[in-house]
Amino acid sequence: MSHLLPLRRAPTAQGRTIARAAVRALHTEVALYPKPGLVSLIDSGAHHDMDATTFLRSLFSLRHYFAAIADLGAAGHPFASLQWLGMRAEQRMLTATGGINTHRGAIFCLGLLAAAAGWRLAHGQRPDRATLARTVVEVWGEAIAEAGSLSRTSNGSRAVRRYGARGAREEVLEGFPTLITVALPALDEVQTGLGCARRARVQALFAVMAELEDTNLLHRGGPDGLAFVQREARLFLERGGVHAPDWMERAVALHRACIQRHLSPGGAADVLAAACFVKDLEE
């Protein structure tokens, strides 16, 4: 079957380095706990069709994709080539997971950031948060706007059309504002202040949940589901976030509430993974 062929037979050393950072970021996200409604190594959250093993199979299937798209980015290939590669990666993911969508959002957003990292390094420039976002917009933004997201049939795309929400494509075309102005600053603040990577990631996730128009939440719970998660995330942050002594109990309580309501902020999880990827490249 053609879609099982390797995405690229000989990735460059630079492509492999970027791919390892991308896979590490996605593994970091799935390994984190507590995450309201999301799959972790502890439980399946609000999902009945997947668990951590499903995510790990998906990660293994995508490792060549991130190297290949980084190398395409380094060579300055047009968005059509990146999109084709992403569509093949999505096929490989679905084959690996038995048809379950685990990383469609990451294939799009994290894939573009990996391509931008390849482009920056190929031009002798540092791949940091501001330059990565700017590179995506400047090099591929016009074509992304014309082509739309990788999948027009995803649950997220349907939520964008139904509710008029900002989806992944809008986030990308606006320069990844939630990643740059919300997730990464929260990650930096807690990591610097407490020196705890786990709490920094939880804080960043809640900060994103409080702000993002998460199309996964809209798909599962409509506007009421989105409003519930945003309100509870803001309350968590207002009461001190991970700096409060009872942060774990309150985070787990929201996790259980999301499970009960069948809510899962998958868009926020994608932003967290992207933040971990960018931090990895910067450091």
mmCIF file of N, CA, C and O in Angstrom, residues 5 46 157:
data_model
loop_
_atom_site.group_PDB
_atom_site.id
_atom_site.type_symbol
_atom_site.label_atom_id
_atom_site.label_comp_id
_atom_site.label_asym_id
_atom_site.label_seq_id
_atom_site.Cartn_x
_atom_site.Cartn_y
_atom_site.Cartn_z
ATOM 1 N N LEU A 5 4.517 3.666 2.584
ATOM 2 C CA LEU A 5 5.912 3.886 2.223
ATOM 3 C C LEU A 5 6.506 4.988 3.081
ATOM 4 O O LEU A 5 5.798 5.886 3.534
ATOM 5 N N ALA A 46 -11.668 12.067 28.788
ATOM 6 C CA ALA A 46 -13.041 12.000 28.288
ATOM 7 C C ALA A 46 -13.156 11.154 27.029
ATOM 8 O O ALA A 46 -14.194 11.177 26.364
ATOM 9 N N SER A 157 -12.745 21.568 11.887
ATOM 10 C CA SER A 157 -13.177 22.367 10.744
ATOM 11 C C SER A 157 -14.692 22.546 10.741
ATOM 12 O O SER A 157 -15.202 23.627 10.416
#
